[in-house]
């Protein structure tokens, strides 16, 4: 779907004279959307109003949904039961929005058979999400107070998960979500990484040796460049890791850079028959990049056997 495409036209929301409706005509709100949810997410004020900042936020929500909706349609096609696991869910902002727009708006008359799991380590946020889902009647949502590692082996989740999401997963949390997706044979992963520091730390530790061997080490000689280059190469390595496991990967912007610098959206999809040639090429390239950047300490993180780096 084109990056700058706009949400489909919707009838204006009714005025506040109707119970539970916003206090102003809001053309962006789609028929069937939960007004109470939009208020809980602070997209609408308690009076049901939408200001300029929250109007922009609502458009960003629709933009994110446009990337994920085709994946939901695919995994739910033909009446199939699907599962989506959202890691580091926090207040389950993403899960609630996906549920509302997919189940209550896109499929209001014929709701698919599927379940959205919010996985979060903070028990108070899990409790609040459970209460809100019950109050809104979002019956096909579940919230688990688990770490990613615990979730991988938990009996509360199915052996296979169709879609894995991780929105603004900090540092190595994105890698944990990828590991979960690989273990669960996920058909799709939708990742928005944030605050990657691990690779930058290894680059910093080995900087002197790298500068003596590789002129390209000038790319991360200065501390600011180390941080920024480390963040960039982390996502490059993640993409190669996914491709080395047979996934087709697309990298794009989540929203405009004026809204957020943590803006990279990685979408990985596993084809029915992965290309053996492309998989081998990605495996080889991943090994070469790790070796060239003196990042051998991270072979386990990116699922590459140390023997292959020799």
mmCIF file of C-alpha atoms in Angstrom:
data_model
loop_
_atom_site.group_PDB
_atom_site.id
_atom_site.type_symbol
_atom_site.label_atom_id
_atom_site.label_comp_id
_atom_site.label_asym_id
_atom_site.label_seq_id
_atom_site.Cartn_x
_atom_site.Cartn_y
_atom_site.Cartn_z
ATOM 1 C CA UNK A 1 0.000 0.000 0.000
ATOM 2 C CA UNK A 2 1.445 3.451 -0.887
ATOM 3 C CA UNK A 3 3.186 5.152 1.991
ATOM 4 C CA UNK A 4 1.242 8.414 1.706
ATOM 5 C CA UNK A 5 -2.175 6.916 1.101
ATOM 6 C CA UNK A 6 -4.948 8.401 3.228
ATOM 7 C CA UNK A 7 -7.581 6.564 5.291
ATOM 8 C CA UNK A 8 -10.801 5.716 3.498
ATOM 9 C CA UNK A 9 -13.590 8.250 3.738
ATOM 10 C CA UNK A 10 -15.872 7.948 6.731
ATOM 11 C CA UNK A 11 -19.090 9.563 7.817
ATOM 12 C CA UNK A 12 -18.613 12.292 10.417
ATOM 13 C CA UNK A 13 -19.077 11.203 14.000
ATOM 14 C CA UNK A 14 -22.339 12.348 15.562
ATOM 15 C CA UNK A 15 -22.393 15.262 18.019
ATOM 16 C CA UNK A 16 -22.289 14.787 21.763
ATOM 17 C CA UNK A 17 -26.071 14.949 22.073
ATOM 18 C CA UNK A 18 -25.981 11.214 21.306
ATOM 19 C CA UNK A 19 -24.682 9.271 24.340
ATOM 20 C CA UNK A 20 -21.124 8.034 23.997
ATOM 21 C CA UNK A 21 -20.375 10.098 20.894
ATOM 22 C CA UNK A 22 -17.767 12.851 20.507
ATOM 23 C CA UNK A 23 -18.724 16.464 21.104
ATOM 24 C CA UNK A 24 -17.691 17.642 17.636
ATOM 25 C CA UNK A 25 -18.024 16.388 14.094
ATOM 26 C CA UNK A 26 -14.852 14.397 13.396
ATOM 27 C CA UNK A 27 -14.609 13.201 9.823
ATOM 28 C CA UNK A 28 -11.531 11.035 10.482
ATOM 29 C CA UNK A 29 -13.292 8.657 12.890
ATOM 30 C CA UNK A 30 -14.575 5.597 11.087
ATOM 31 C CA UNK A 31 -18.092 4.306 11.644
ATOM 32 C CA UNK A 32 -18.048 1.633 14.316
ATOM 33 C CA UNK A 33 -14.884 2.786 16.076
ATOM 34 C CA UNK A 34 -14.995 2.703 19.863
ATOM 35 C CA UNK A 35 -15.172 6.272 21.110
ATOM 36 C CA UNK A 36 -14.449 5.078 24.649
ATOM 37 C CA UNK A 37 -11.235 3.423 23.440
ATOM 38 C CA UNK A 38 -10.084 6.593 21.671
ATOM 39 C CA UNK A 39 -10.656 8.480 24.906
ATOM 40 C CA UNK A 40 -8.758 5.869 26.935
ATOM 41 C CA UNK A 41 -5.837 6.201 24.502
ATOM 42 C CA UNK A 42 -6.025 10.003 24.794
ATOM 43 C CA UNK A 43 -6.656 10.409 21.097
ATOM 44 C CA UNK A 44 -9.952 12.038 22.026
ATOM 45 C CA UNK A 45 -10.359 14.223 25.100
ATOM 46 C CA UNK A 46 -12.858 13.269 27.800
ATOM 47 C CA UNK A 47 -15.209 15.742 26.120
ATOM 48 C CA UNK A 48 -14.836 13.861 22.863
ATOM 49 C CA UNK A 49 -12.809 16.568 21.138
ATOM 50 C CA UNK A 50 -9.893 16.263 18.767
ATOM 51 C CA UNK A 51 -7.189 18.935 18.663
ATOM 52 C CA UNK A 52 -4.463 19.382 16.086
ATOM 53 C CA UNK A 53 -1.927 17.196 17.901
ATOM 54 C CA UNK A 54 -4.341 14.339 18.511
ATOM 55 C CA UNK A 55 -5.692 14.608 14.970
ATOM 56 C CA UNK A 56 -2.127 13.974 13.741
ATOM 57 C CA UNK A 57 -1.832 11.078 16.180
ATOM 58 C CA UNK A 58 -5.052 9.549 14.843
ATOM 59 C CA UNK A 59 -3.726 9.752 11.287
ATOM 60 C CA UNK A 60 -0.532 7.998 12.408
ATOM 61 C CA UNK A 61 -2.653 5.226 13.939
ATOM 62 C CA UNK A 62 -4.426 4.716 10.628
ATOM 63 C CA UNK A 63 -1.097 4.740 8.809
ATOM 64 C CA UNK A 64 0.255 1.946 11.012
ATOM 65 C CA UNK A 65 -2.943 -0.034 10.595
ATOM 66 C CA UNK A 66 -2.608 0.168 6.806
ATOM 67 C CA UNK A 67 0.633 -1.819 7.026
ATOM 68 C CA UNK A 68 -0.766 -4.516 9.316
ATOM 69 C CA UNK A 69 -4.310 -4.883 7.960
ATOM 70 C CA UNK A 70 -3.287 -6.811 4.790
ATOM 71 C CA UNK A 71 -1.372 -9.271 6.953
ATOM 72 C CA UNK A 72 -4.423 -9.779 9.177
ATOM 73 C CA UNK A 73 -6.602 -10.314 6.111
ATOM 74 C CA UNK A 74 -4.182 -12.924 4.808
ATOM 75 C CA UNK A 75 -3.880 -14.973 8.003
ATOM 76 C CA UNK A 76 -7.638 -14.851 8.636
ATOM 77 C CA UNK A 77 -8.667 -15.660 5.047
ATOM 78 C CA UNK A 78 -11.054 -18.521 4.430
ATOM 79 C CA UNK A 79 -12.311 -18.482 7.994
ATOM 80 C CA UNK A 80 -8.945 -19.520 9.453
ATOM 81 C CA UNK A 81 -8.276 -18.913 13.123
ATOM 82 C CA UNK A 82 -5.283 -16.624 13.548
ATOM 83 C CA UNK A 83 -3.110 -15.388 16.398
ATOM 84 C CA UNK A 84 -1.177 -12.143 16.809
ATOM 85 C CA UNK A 85 1.297 -11.616 19.662
ATOM 86 C CA UNK A 86 2.299 -8.062 20.571
ATOM 87 C CA UNK A 87 5.513 -7.987 22.619
ATOM 88 C CA UNK A 88 6.352 -5.232 25.072
ATOM 89 C CA UNK A 89 2.698 -4.262 24.819
ATOM 90 C CA UNK A 90 2.773 -1.620 27.560
ATOM 91 C CA UNK A 91 -0.770 -0.261 27.749
ATOM 92 C CA UNK A 92 -1.578 -2.405 24.682
ATOM 93 C CA UNK A 93 -2.140 0.680 22.562
ATOM 94 C CA UNK A 94 -1.292 -1.197 19.360
ATOM 95 C CA UNK A 95 -3.309 -4.308 20.200
ATOM 96 C CA UNK A 96 -6.437 -2.344 21.074
ATOM 97 C CA UNK A 97 -6.268 -0.254 17.909
ATOM 98 C CA UNK A 98 -5.733 -3.329 15.723
ATOM 99 C CA UNK A 99 -8.608 -5.126 17.388
ATOM 100 C CA UNK A 100 -11.017 -2.212 17.059
ATOM 101 C CA UNK A 101 -10.237 -1.392 13.428
ATOM 102 C CA UNK A 102 -10.081 -5.017 12.268
ATOM 103 C CA UNK A 103 -12.819 -6.757 14.264
ATOM 104 C CA UNK A 104 -15.249 -3.900 14.918
ATOM 105 C CA UNK A 105 -14.825 -1.754 11.795
ATOM 106 C CA UNK A 106 -13.446 -3.766 8.870
ATOM 107 C CA UNK A 107 -15.358 -6.941 9.809
ATOM 108 C CA UNK A 108 -18.255 -5.609 11.855
ATOM 109 C CA UNK A 109 -20.837 -7.928 10.276
ATOM 110 C CA UNK A 110 -18.699 -11.051 10.053
ATOM 111 C CA UNK A 111 -16.010 -11.040 12.691
ATOM 112 C CA UNK A 112 -13.013 -13.301 12.000
ATOM 113 C CA UNK A 113 -11.952 -16.089 14.300
ATOM 114 C CA UNK A 114 -8.718 -14.983 15.856
ATOM 115 C CA UNK A 115 -7.017 -13.698 18.980
ATOM 116 C CA UNK A 116 -4.694 -10.847 19.821
ATOM 117 C CA UNK A 117 -2.280 -11.371 22.735
ATOM 118 C CA UNK A 118 -0.639 -8.496 24.573
ATOM 119 C CA UNK A 119 2.567 -9.632 26.308
ATOM 120 C CA UNK A 120 3.942 -7.322 28.997
ATOM 121 C CA UNK A 121 6.165 -7.726 32.082
ATOM 122 C CA UNK A 122 4.511 -4.969 34.173
ATOM 123 C CA UNK A 123 1.603 -6.591 35.974
ATOM 124 C CA UNK A 124 -0.252 -3.330 36.653
ATOM 125 C CA UNK A 125 -0.453 -2.582 32.926
ATOM 126 C CA UNK A 126 -1.638 -6.119 32.191
ATOM 127 C CA UNK A 127 -4.395 -5.744 34.798
ATOM 128 C CA UNK A 128 -5.522 -2.411 33.353
ATOM 129 C CA UNK A 129 -5.601 -3.830 29.822
ATOM 130 C CA UNK A 130 -7.660 -6.808 30.943
ATOM 131 C CA UNK A 131 -10.151 -4.515 32.656
ATOM 132 C CA UNK A 132 -10.455 -2.245 29.621
ATOM 133 C CA UNK A 133 -10.921 -5.148 27.188
ATOM 134 C CA UNK A 134 -13.663 -6.571 29.375
ATOM 135 C CA UNK A 135 -15.377 -3.193 29.667
ATOM 136 C CA UNK A 136 -15.246 -2.636 25.883
ATOM 137 C CA UNK A 137 -16.369 -6.172 25.030
ATOM 138 C CA UNK A 138 -13.132 -6.995 23.185
ATOM 139 C CA UNK A 139 -13.586 -10.702 23.806
ATOM 140 C CA UNK A 140 -10.825 -11.930 21.502
ATOM 141 C CA UNK A 141 -8.005 -10.230 23.382
ATOM 142 C CA UNK A 142 -5.805 -11.757 26.071
ATOM 143 C CA UNK A 143 -3.056 -10.189 28.171
ATOM 144 C CA UNK A 144 -0.154 -12.144 29.599
ATOM 145 C CA UNK A 145 2.209 -11.005 32.354
ATOM 146 C CA UNK A 146 5.294 -12.648 30.834
ATOM 147 C CA UNK A 147 8.722 -11.833 29.486
ATOM 148 C CA UNK A 148 9.465 -12.704 25.873
ATOM 149 C CA UNK A 149 11.531 -15.684 26.978
ATOM 150 C CA UNK A 150 8.743 -16.926 29.253
ATOM 151 C CA UNK A 151 6.183 -16.443 26.487
ATOM 152 C CA UNK A 152 8.194 -18.614 24.093
ATOM 153 C CA UNK A 153 7.599 -21.693 26.232
ATOM 154 C CA UNK A 154 4.284 -20.715 27.806
ATOM 155 C CA UNK A 155 1.283 -23.028 27.470
ATOM 156 C CA UNK A 156 -0.909 -19.895 27.377
ATOM 157 C CA UNK A 157 0.229 -19.273 23.800
ATOM 158 C CA UNK A 158 -0.184 -21.618 20.817
ATOM 159 C CA UNK A 159 2.768 -23.499 19.387
ATOM 160 C CA UNK A 160 2.595 -21.359 16.248
ATOM 161 C CA UNK A 161 1.780 -17.648 16.035
ATOM 162 C CA UNK A 162 0.808 -16.016 12.752
ATOM 163 C CA UNK A 163 1.913 -12.421 13.384
ATOM 164 C CA UNK A 164 4.417 -10.979 15.857
ATOM 165 C CA UNK A 165 4.527 -7.243 16.525
ATOM 166 C CA UNK A 166 6.898 -5.149 18.643
ATOM 167 C CA UNK A 167 6.332 -1.393 18.611
ATOM 168 C CA UNK A 168 9.190 0.775 19.937
ATOM 169 C CA UNK A 169 10.884 -2.235 21.514
ATOM 170 C CA UNK A 170 13.988 -0.838 23.219
ATOM 171 C CA UNK A 171 17.537 -2.109 22.706
ATOM 172 C CA UNK A 172 17.602 -5.924 22.584
ATOM 173 C CA UNK A 173 13.818 -6.302 23.081
ATOM 174 C CA UNK A 174 13.415 -6.322 19.309
ATOM 175 C CA UNK A 175 15.910 -9.194 19.069
ATOM 176 C CA UNK A 176 13.932 -11.059 21.716
ATOM 177 C CA UNK A 177 10.741 -10.546 19.699
ATOM 178 C CA UNK A 178 12.509 -11.852 16.574
ATOM 179 C CA UNK A 179 13.712 -14.912 18.493
ATOM 180 C CA UNK A 180 10.131 -15.503 19.659
ATOM 181 C CA UNK A 181 8.838 -15.163 16.099
ATOM 182 C CA UNK A 182 11.406 -17.606 14.780
ATOM 183 C CA UNK A 183 10.602 -20.120 17.524
ATOM 184 C CA UNK A 184 6.867 -19.755 16.835
ATOM 185 C CA UNK A 185 7.326 -19.998 13.048
ATOM 186 C CA UNK A 186 5.601 -16.650 12.601
ATOM 187 C CA UNK A 187 4.384 -15.917 9.091
ATOM 188 C CA UNK A 188 4.826 -12.186 9.587
ATOM 189 C CA UNK A 189 6.806 -9.916 11.915
ATOM 190 C CA UNK A 190 6.171 -6.179 12.215
ATOM 191 C CA UNK A 191 8.919 -4.431 14.178
ATOM 192 C CA UNK A 192 9.637 -0.828 15.143
ATOM 193 C CA UNK A 193 13.013 -0.891 16.957
ATOM 194 C CA UNK A 194 14.060 1.749 19.458
ATOM 195 C CA UNK A 195 17.204 2.843 21.353
ATOM 196 C CA UNK A 196 19.587 0.159 20.105
ATOM 197 C CA UNK A 197 22.709 0.251 22.289
ATOM 198 C CA UNK A 198 24.214 -3.244 22.310
ATOM 199 C CA UNK A 199 26.007 -3.104 18.952
ATOM 200 C CA UNK A 200 27.284 0.411 19.663
ATOM 201 C CA UNK A 201 28.814 -0.903 22.888
ATOM 202 C CA UNK A 202 30.708 -3.625 21.029
ATOM 203 C CA UNK A 203 31.847 -1.155 18.356
ATOM 204 C CA UNK A 204 33.115 1.169 21.092
ATOM 205 C CA UNK A 205 34.974 -1.648 22.868
ATOM 206 C CA UNK A 206 36.772 -2.742 19.685
ATOM 207 C CA UNK A 207 37.244 0.718 18.180
ATOM 208 C CA UNK A 208 41.036 0.892 18.404
ATOM 209 C CA UNK A 209 41.504 -2.482 16.742
ATOM 210 C CA UNK A 210 38.963 -1.662 14.049
ATOM 211 C CA UNK A 211 40.627 1.674 13.238
ATOM 212 C CA UNK A 212 43.992 -0.056 12.767
ATOM 213 C CA UNK A 213 42.554 -2.639 10.363
ATOM 214 C CA UNK A 214 39.632 -1.032 8.544
ATOM 215 C CA UNK A 215 39.464 2.550 7.192
ATOM 216 C CA UNK A 216 35.668 2.317 7.241
ATOM 217 C CA UNK A 217 35.910 2.348 11.046
ATOM 218 C CA UNK A 218 36.015 6.141 10.629
ATOM 219 C CA UNK A 219 32.237 5.790 10.290
ATOM 220 C CA UNK A 220 32.029 5.193 14.035
ATOM 221 C CA UNK A 221 35.217 6.828 15.394
ATOM 222 C CA UNK A 222 33.420 9.721 17.100
ATOM 223 C CA UNK A 223 31.084 8.857 20.014
ATOM 224 C CA UNK A 224 28.001 10.359 18.381
ATOM 225 C CA UNK A 225 28.715 8.443 15.185
ATOM 226 C CA UNK A 226 29.288 5.267 17.213
ATOM 227 C CA UNK A 227 25.802 5.559 18.662
ATOM 228 C CA UNK A 228 24.097 6.399 15.379
ATOM 229 C CA UNK A 229 26.042 3.902 13.270
ATOM 230 C CA UNK A 230 25.475 1.232 15.927
ATOM 231 C CA UNK A 231 21.748 1.827 15.749
ATOM 232 C CA UNK A 232 21.767 1.676 11.960
ATOM 233 C CA UNK A 233 23.879 -1.476 11.695
ATOM 234 C CA UNK A 234 21.745 -3.196 14.344
ATOM 235 C CA UNK A 235 18.723 -3.004 12.090
ATOM 236 C CA UNK A 236 20.780 -4.048 9.062
ATOM 237 C CA UNK A 237 21.895 -7.148 10.949
ATOM 238 C CA UNK A 238 18.312 -7.885 12.017
ATOM 239 C CA UNK A 239 17.142 -7.739 8.416
ATOM 240 C CA UNK A 240 19.945 -10.054 7.313
ATOM 241 C CA UNK A 241 19.133 -12.409 10.186
ATOM 242 C CA UNK A 242 15.515 -12.633 9.055
ATOM 243 C CA UNK A 243 16.502 -13.096 5.411
ATOM 244 C CA UNK A 244 18.956 -15.805 6.485
ATOM 245 C CA UNK A 245 15.960 -17.648 7.922
ATOM 246 C CA UNK A 246 13.965 -17.405 4.694
ATOM 247 C CA UNK A 247 11.941 -14.242 5.306
ATOM 248 C CA UNK A 248 11.313 -11.520 2.763
ATOM 249 C CA UNK A 249 12.013 -8.166 4.393
ATOM 250 C CA UNK A 250 10.754 -4.660 3.697
ATOM 251 C CA UNK A 251 12.075 -1.585 5.508
ATOM 252 C CA UNK A 252 10.192 1.697 5.413
ATOM 253 C CA UNK A 253 9.182 4.720 7.512
ATOM 254 C CA UNK A 254 6.475 4.358 10.113
ATOM 255 C CA UNK A 255 5.601 8.059 10.125
ATOM 256 C CA UNK A 256 7.315 11.207 8.908
ATOM 257 C CA UNK A 257 10.702 11.932 10.484
ATOM 258 C CA UNK A 258 9.272 15.200 11.832
ATOM 259 C CA UNK A 259 7.154 13.145 14.253
ATOM 260 C CA UNK A 260 9.749 10.683 15.520
ATOM 261 C CA UNK A 261 13.386 9.768 14.926
ATOM 262 C CA UNK A 262 12.613 6.226 16.091
ATOM 263 C CA UNK A 263 10.828 5.676 12.863
ATOM 264 C CA UNK A 264 12.095 2.541 11.127
ATOM 265 C CA UNK A 265 9.478 -0.099 10.341
ATOM 266 C CA UNK A 266 10.680 -3.614 9.509
ATOM 267 C CA UNK A 267 8.146 -6.004 7.990
ATOM 268 C CA UNK A 268 9.249 -9.616 7.502
ATOM 269 C CA UNK A 269 7.073 -12.230 5.797
ATOM 270 C CA UNK A 270 7.795 -15.921 5.351
ATOM 271 C CA UNK A 271 6.835 -17.140 1.859
ATOM 272 C CA UNK A 272 5.286 -20.549 1.352
ATOM 273 C CA UNK A 273 8.514 -21.673 -0.326
ATOM 274 C CA UNK A 274 11.531 -19.590 0.784
ATOM 275 C CA UNK A 275 14.286 -19.105 -1.785
ATOM 276 C CA UNK A 276 17.216 -21.349 -0.863
ATOM 277 C CA UNK A 277 19.586 -19.193 -2.933
ATOM 278 C CA UNK A 278 18.569 -15.930 -1.266
ATOM 279 C CA UNK A 279 18.694 -17.567 2.152
ATOM 280 C CA UNK A 280 22.271 -18.773 1.595
ATOM 281 C CA UNK A 281 23.301 -15.368 0.272
ATOM 282 C CA UNK A 282 21.894 -13.651 3.360
ATOM 283 C CA UNK A 283 23.649 -16.125 5.652
ATOM 284 C CA UNK A 284 26.959 -15.446 3.922
ATOM 285 C CA UNK A 285 26.467 -11.674 3.935
ATOM 286 C CA UNK A 286 25.539 -11.704 7.618
ATOM 287 C CA UNK A 287 28.754 -13.536 8.472
ATOM 288 C CA UNK A 288 30.798 -11.138 6.337
ATOM 289 C CA UNK A 289 29.295 -8.022 7.923
ATOM 290 C CA UNK A 290 29.866 -9.294 11.454
ATOM 291 C CA UNK A 291 33.477 -10.150 10.620
ATOM 292 C CA UNK A 292 34.191 -6.870 8.771
ATOM 293 C CA UNK A 293 32.879 -4.780 11.678
ATOM 294 C CA UNK A 294 34.694 -6.826 14.325
ATOM 295 C CA UNK A 295 31.367 -7.877 15.878
ATOM 296 C CA UNK A 296 32.183 -11.526 16.473
ATOM 297 C CA UNK A 297 30.869 -11.218 20.045
ATOM 298 C CA UNK A 298 27.354 -10.918 18.630
ATOM 299 C CA UNK A 299 27.190 -14.111 16.594
ATOM 300 C CA UNK A 300 24.881 -15.695 19.160
ATOM 301 C CA UNK A 301 22.575 -12.687 19.180
ATOM 302 C CA UNK A 302 22.160 -12.839 15.433
ATOM 303 C CA UNK A 303 21.955 -16.631 15.279
ATOM 304 C CA UNK A 304 25.196 -17.349 13.449
ATOM 305 C CA UNK A 305 27.471 -20.223 14.511
ATOM 306 C CA UNK A 306 30.935 -19.020 15.520
ATOM 307 C CA UNK A 307 32.522 -21.733 13.402
ATOM 308 C CA UNK A 308 31.090 -20.089 10.312
ATOM 309 C CA UNK A 309 33.109 -16.927 10.954
ATOM 310 C CA UNK A 310 36.459 -18.693 10.670
#
